[in-house]
CSV table of C-alpha atoms and ligand atoms in Angstrom, one decimal:
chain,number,residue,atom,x,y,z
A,852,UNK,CA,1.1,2.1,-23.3
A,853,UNK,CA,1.5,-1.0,-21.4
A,854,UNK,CA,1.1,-0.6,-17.4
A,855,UNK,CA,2.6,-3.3,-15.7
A,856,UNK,CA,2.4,-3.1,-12.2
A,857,UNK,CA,4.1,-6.7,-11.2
A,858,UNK,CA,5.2,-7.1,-7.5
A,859,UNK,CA,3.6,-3.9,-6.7
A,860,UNK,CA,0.8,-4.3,-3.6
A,861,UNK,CA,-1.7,-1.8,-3.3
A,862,UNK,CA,-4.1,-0.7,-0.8
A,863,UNK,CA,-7.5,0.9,-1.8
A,864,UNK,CA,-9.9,2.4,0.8
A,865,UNK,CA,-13.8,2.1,0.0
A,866,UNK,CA,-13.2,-0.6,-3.2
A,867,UNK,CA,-16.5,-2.4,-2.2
A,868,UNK,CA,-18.2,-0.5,-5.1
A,869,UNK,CA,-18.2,2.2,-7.3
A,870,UNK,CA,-14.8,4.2,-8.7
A,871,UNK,CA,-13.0,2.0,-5.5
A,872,UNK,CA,-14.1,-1.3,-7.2
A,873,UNK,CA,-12.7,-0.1,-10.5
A,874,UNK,CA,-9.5,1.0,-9.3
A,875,UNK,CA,-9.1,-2.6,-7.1
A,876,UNK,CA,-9.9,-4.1,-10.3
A,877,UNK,CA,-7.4,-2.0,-12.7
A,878,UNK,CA,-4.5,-2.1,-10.6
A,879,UNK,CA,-5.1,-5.7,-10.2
A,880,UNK,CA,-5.3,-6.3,-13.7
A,881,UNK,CA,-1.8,-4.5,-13.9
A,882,UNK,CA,-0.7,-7.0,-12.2
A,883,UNK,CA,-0.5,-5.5,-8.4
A,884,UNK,CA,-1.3,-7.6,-5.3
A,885,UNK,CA,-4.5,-5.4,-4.2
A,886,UNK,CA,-6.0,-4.9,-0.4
A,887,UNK,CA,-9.8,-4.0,-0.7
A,888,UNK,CA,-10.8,-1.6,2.3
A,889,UNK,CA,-14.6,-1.6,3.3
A,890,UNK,CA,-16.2,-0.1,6.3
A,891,UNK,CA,-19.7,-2.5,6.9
A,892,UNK,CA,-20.5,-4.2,3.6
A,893,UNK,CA,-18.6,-7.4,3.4
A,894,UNK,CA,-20.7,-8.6,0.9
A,895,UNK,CA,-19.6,-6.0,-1.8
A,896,UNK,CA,-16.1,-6.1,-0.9
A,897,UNK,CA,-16.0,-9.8,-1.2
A,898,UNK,CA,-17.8,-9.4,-5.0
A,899,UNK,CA,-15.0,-6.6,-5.7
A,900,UNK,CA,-12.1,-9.3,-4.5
A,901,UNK,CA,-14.1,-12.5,-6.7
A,902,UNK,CA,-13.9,-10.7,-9.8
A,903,UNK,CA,-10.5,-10.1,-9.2
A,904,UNK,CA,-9.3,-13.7,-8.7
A,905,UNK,CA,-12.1,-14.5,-11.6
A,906,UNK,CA,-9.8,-12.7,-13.6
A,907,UNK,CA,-6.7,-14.1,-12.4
A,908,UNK,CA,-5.4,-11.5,-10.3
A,909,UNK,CA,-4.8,-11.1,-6.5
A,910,UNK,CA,-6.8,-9.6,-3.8
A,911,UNK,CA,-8.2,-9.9,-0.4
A,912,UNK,CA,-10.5,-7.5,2.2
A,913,UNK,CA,-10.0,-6.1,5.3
A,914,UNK,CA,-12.7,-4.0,7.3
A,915,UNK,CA,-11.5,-0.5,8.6
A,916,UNK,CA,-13.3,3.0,9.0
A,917,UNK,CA,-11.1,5.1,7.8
A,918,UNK,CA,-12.0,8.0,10.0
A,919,UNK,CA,-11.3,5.8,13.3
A,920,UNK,CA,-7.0,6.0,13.4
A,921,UNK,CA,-6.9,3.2,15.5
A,922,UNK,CA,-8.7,0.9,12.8
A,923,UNK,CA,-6.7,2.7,10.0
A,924,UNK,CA,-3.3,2.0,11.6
A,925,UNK,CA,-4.5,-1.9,12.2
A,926,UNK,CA,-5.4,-2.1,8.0
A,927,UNK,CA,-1.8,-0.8,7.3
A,928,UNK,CA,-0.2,-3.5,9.6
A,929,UNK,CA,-2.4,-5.9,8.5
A,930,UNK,CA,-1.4,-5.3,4.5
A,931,UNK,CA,2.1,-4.6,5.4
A,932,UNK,CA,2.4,-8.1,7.4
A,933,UNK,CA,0.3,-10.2,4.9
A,934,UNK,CA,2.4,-9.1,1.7
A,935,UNK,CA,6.3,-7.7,3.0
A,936,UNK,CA,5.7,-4.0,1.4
A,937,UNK,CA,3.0,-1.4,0.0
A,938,UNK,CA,3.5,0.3,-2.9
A,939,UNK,CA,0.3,2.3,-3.7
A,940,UNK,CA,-2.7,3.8,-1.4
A,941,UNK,CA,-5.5,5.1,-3.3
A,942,UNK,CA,-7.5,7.0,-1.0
A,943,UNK,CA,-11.2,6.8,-2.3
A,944,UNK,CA,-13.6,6.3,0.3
A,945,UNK,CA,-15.9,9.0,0.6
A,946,UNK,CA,-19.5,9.7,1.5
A,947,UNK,CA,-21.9,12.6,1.0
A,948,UNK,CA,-24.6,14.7,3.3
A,949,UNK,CA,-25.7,17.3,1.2
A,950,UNK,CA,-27.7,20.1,2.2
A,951,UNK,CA,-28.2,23.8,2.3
A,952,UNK,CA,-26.0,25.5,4.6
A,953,UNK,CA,-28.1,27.3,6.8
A,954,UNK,CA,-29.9,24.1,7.2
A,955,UNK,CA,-26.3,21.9,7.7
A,956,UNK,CA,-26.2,20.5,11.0
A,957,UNK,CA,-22.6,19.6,12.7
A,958,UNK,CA,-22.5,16.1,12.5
A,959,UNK,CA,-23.3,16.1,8.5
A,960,UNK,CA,-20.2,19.0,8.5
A,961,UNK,CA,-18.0,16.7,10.5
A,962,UNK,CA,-19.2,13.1,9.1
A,963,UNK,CA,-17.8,14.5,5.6
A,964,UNK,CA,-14.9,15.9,6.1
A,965,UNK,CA,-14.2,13.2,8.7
A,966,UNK,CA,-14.4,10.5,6.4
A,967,UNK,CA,-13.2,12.4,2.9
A,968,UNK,CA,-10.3,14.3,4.6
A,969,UNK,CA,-9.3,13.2,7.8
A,970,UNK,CA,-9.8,9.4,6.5
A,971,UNK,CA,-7.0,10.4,3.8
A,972,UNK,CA,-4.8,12.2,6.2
A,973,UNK,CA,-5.4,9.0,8.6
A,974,UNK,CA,-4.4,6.2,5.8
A,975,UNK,CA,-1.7,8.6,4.6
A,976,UNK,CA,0.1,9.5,7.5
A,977,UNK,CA,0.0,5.9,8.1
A,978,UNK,CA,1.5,4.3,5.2
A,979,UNK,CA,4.2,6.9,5.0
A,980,UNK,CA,7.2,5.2,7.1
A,981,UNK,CA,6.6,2.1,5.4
A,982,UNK,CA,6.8,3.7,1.7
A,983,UNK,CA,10.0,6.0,3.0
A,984,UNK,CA,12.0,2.6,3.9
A,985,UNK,CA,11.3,1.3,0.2
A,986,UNK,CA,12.1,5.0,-1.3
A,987,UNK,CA,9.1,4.1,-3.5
A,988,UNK,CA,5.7,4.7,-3.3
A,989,UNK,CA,2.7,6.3,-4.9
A,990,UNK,CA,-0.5,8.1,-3.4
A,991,UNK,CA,-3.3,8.8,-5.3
A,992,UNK,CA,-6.0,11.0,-3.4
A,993,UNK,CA,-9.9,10.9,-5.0
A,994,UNK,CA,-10.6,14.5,-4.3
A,995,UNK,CA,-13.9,15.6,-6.9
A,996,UNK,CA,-14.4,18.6,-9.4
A,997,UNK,CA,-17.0,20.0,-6.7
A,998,UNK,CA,-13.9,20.7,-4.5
A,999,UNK,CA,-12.5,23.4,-7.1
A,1000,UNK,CA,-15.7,24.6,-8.6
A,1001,UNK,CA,-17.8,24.3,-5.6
A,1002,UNK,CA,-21.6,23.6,-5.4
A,1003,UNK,CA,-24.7,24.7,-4.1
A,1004,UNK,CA,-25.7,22.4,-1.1
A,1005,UNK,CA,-22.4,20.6,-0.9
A,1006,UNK,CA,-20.2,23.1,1.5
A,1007,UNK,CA,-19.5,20.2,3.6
A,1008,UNK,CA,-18.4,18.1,0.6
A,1009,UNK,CA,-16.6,20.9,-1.6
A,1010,UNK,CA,-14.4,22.1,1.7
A,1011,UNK,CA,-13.4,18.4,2.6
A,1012,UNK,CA,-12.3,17.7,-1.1
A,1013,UNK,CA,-10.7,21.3,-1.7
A,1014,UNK,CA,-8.7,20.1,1.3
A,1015,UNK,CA,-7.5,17.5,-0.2
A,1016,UNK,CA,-6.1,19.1,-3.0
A,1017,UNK,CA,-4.1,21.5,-0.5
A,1018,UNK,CA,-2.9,18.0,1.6
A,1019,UNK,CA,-1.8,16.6,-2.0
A,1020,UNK,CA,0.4,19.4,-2.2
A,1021,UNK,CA,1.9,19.7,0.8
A,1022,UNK,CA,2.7,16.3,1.8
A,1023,UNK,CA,4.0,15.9,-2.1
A,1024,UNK,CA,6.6,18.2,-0.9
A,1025,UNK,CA,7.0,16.9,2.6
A,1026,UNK,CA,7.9,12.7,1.2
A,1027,UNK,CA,9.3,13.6,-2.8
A,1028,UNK,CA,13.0,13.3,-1.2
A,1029,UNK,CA,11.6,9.9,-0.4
A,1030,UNK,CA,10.9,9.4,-4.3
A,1031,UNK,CA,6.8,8.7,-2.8
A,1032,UNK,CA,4.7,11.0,-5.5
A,1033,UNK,CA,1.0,12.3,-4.1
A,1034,UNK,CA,-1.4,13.2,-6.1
A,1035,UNK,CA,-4.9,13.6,-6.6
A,1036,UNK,CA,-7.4,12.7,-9.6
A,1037,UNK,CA,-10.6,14.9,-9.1
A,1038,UNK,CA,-13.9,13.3,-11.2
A,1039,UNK,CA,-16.4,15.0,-12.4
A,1040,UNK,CA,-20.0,13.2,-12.6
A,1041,UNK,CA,-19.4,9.0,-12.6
A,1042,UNK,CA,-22.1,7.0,-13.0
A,1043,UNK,CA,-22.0,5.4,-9.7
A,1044,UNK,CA,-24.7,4.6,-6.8
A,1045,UNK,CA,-23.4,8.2,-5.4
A,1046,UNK,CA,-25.2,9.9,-8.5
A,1047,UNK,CA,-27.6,7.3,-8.8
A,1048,UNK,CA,-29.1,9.3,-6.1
A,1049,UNK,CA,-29.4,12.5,-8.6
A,1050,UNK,CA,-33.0,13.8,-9.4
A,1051,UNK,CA,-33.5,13.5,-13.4
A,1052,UNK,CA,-33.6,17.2,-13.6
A,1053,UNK,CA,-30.1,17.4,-11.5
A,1054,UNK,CA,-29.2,14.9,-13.9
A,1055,UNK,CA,-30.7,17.1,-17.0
A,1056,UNK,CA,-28.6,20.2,-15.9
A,1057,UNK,CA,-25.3,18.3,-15.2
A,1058,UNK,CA,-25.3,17.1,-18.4
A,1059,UNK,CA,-25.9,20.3,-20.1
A,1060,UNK,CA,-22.6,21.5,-18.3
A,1061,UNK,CA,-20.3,18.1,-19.8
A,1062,UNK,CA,-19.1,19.1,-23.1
A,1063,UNK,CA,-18.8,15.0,-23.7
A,1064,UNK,CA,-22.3,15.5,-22.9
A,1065,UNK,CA,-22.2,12.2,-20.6
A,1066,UNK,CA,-21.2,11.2,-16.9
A,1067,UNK,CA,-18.1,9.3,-17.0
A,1068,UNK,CA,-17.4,5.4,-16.7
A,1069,UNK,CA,-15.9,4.3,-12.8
A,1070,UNK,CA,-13.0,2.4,-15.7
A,1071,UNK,CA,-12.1,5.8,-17.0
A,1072,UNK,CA,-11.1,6.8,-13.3
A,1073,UNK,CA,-9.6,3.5,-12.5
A,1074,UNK,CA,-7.4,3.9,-15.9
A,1075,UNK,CA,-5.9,7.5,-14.7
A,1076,UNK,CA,-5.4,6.0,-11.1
A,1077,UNK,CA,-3.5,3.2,-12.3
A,1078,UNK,CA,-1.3,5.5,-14.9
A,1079,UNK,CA,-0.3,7.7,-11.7
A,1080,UNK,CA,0.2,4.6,-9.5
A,1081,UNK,CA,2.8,3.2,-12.6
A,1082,UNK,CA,6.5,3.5,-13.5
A,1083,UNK,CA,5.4,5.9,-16.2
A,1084,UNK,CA,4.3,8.4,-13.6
A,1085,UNK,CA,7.4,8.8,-12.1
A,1086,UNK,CA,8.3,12.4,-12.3
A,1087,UNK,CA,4.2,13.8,-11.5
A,1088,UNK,CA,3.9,15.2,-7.9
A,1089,UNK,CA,1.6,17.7,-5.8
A,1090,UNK,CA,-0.7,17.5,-9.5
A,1091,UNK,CA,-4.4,17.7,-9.5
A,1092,UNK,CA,-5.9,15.9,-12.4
A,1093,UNK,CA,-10.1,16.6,-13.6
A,1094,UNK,CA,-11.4,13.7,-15.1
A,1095,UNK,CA,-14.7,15.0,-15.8
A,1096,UNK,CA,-15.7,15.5,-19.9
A,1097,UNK,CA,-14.7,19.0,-20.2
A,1098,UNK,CA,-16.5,20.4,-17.6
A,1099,UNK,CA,-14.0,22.0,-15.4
A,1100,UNK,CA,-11.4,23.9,-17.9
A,1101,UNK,CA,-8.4,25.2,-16.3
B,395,NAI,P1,-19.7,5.1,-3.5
B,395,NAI,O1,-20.6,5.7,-2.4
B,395,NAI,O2,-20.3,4.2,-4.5
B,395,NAI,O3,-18.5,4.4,-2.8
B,395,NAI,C1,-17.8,4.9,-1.7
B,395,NAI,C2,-17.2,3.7,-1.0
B,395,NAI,O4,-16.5,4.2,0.2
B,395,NAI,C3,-18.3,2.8,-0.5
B,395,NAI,O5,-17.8,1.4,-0.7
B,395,NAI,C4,-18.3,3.1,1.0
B,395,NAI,O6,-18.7,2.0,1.8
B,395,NAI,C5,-16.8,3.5,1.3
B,395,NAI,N1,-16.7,4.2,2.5
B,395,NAI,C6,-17.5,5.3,2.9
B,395,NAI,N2,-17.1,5.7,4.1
B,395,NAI,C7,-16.0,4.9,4.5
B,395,NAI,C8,-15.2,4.8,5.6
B,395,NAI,N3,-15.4,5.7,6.7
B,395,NAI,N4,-14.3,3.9,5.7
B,395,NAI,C9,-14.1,3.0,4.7
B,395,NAI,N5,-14.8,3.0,3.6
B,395,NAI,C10,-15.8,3.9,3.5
B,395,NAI,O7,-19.0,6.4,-4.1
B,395,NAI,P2,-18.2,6.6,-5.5
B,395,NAI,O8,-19.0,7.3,-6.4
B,395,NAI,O9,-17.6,5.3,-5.9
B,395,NAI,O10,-17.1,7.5,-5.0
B,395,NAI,C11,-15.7,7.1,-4.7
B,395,NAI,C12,-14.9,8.4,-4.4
B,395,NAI,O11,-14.9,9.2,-5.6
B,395,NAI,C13,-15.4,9.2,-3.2
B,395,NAI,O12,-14.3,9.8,-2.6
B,395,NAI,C14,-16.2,10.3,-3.9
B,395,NAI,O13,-16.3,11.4,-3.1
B,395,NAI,C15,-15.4,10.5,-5.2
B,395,NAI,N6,-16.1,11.1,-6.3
B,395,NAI,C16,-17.2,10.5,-6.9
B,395,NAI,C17,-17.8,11.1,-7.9
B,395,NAI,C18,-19.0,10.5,-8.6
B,395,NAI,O14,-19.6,11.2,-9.5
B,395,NAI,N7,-19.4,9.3,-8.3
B,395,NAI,C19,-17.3,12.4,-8.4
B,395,NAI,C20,-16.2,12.9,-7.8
B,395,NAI,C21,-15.6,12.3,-6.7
């Protein structure tokens, strides 16, 4: 199946690295215009936009924490002004502070599910008047596996990405009149510096529970990200999609 997302300008939060990088870099390669969010790292954004134009396609940065609303609402203008339309927001940014519950203190609660949910319901609710003038647009949420299976030391995490899931549905509903589609693509493990940090025997037991019996490639994201961001997605809304080797069976 060939993708072609020509004319289409997209918007990724967090693409400085990891599963962002690879979805700035697919959707580019399908041809879109693509806007690489970062929060401090300059440097990696500016790698993410070089191999873009090494490869012929299109993309510049712009710096916004996607928690602040302020910043978010100035990264929406700022795309919207620099290319006459958006098309596609991939909300990916996310961090981690894992930790046992009884030991969780507030700020690592609301750090994560400041940044992994109110950072989507910020860049959402932002590019929403924008995609309901063009009666086109396409969301695509990064929740995780861990938000519908849940894991030890991740409450914080798993509660931020199961509330995801719940936003993708209900804002699917609130904009489909709109013809925007929401949806969310939840990975399982992806080799990326977020499970670089995994112990080897974290590693040893994740793998024993992958059926593929490997993490997954940041590409193999990127590739489902850009199928729900194409023409061929059209008629998908409100789904949640595991990308994850088997290991969540539903
Ligand atoms: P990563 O840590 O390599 O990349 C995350 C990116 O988000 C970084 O560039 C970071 O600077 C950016 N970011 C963090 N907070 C931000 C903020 N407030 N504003 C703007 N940018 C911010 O992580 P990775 O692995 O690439 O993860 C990407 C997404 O995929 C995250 O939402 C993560 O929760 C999710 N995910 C990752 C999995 C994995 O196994 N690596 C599995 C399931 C979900």
């Amino acid at each position: 199946m060939q993708l072609d997302l020509t004319g289409k300008v997209a918007l990724v939060t967090g693409g400085g690295r990891g599963i962002g990088r690879a979805i700035a870099q697919a959707l580019a390669a399908a041809g879109a215009v693509v806007v690489v969010n970062y929060r401090g790292n300059a440097a990696t954004a500016d790698e993410t936009v070089a191999t873009i134009s090494a490869a012929g396609g299109t993309a510049t940065m712009v710096q916004a924490d996607v928690a602040d609303g302020t910043a978010v609402e100035g990264l929406v203008k700022a795309t919207i002004t620099a290319h006459g339309r958006l098309d596609i927001l991939v909300n990916n940014a996310g961090i981690t502070r894992d930790t046992l519950l009884m030991r969780m203190r507030d700020e690592d609660f609301d750090q994560v599910v400041g940044t992994n949910l109110r950072g989507v319901f910020l860049c959402t609710r932002a590019v929403l008047r924008q995609m309901s003038k063009q009666r086109n647009g396409r969301i695509i949420n990064i929740a995780s596996v861990i938000g519908i299976i849940g894991n030890a030391g991740q409450t914080n995490y798993a509660a931020a990405k199961a509330g995801i899931i719940g936003f993708t549905r209900a804002t699917a509903r609130e904009i489909a009149a709109r013809n925007v589609t929401v949806n969310a693509v939840a990975p399982g493990f992806i080799a990326t510096e977020m499970t670089d940090a995994l112990t080897d025997d974290t590693r040893k037991a994740i793998l024993a529970r992958i059926p593929l019996g490997r993490l997954g490639q940041p590409a193999e994201v990127a590739q489902l990200v850009t199928f729900l961001a194409s023409d061929a997605a059209a008629y998908i809304t409100g789904q949640t999609f595991t990308i994850d080797g088997g290991m969540v069976m539903q």
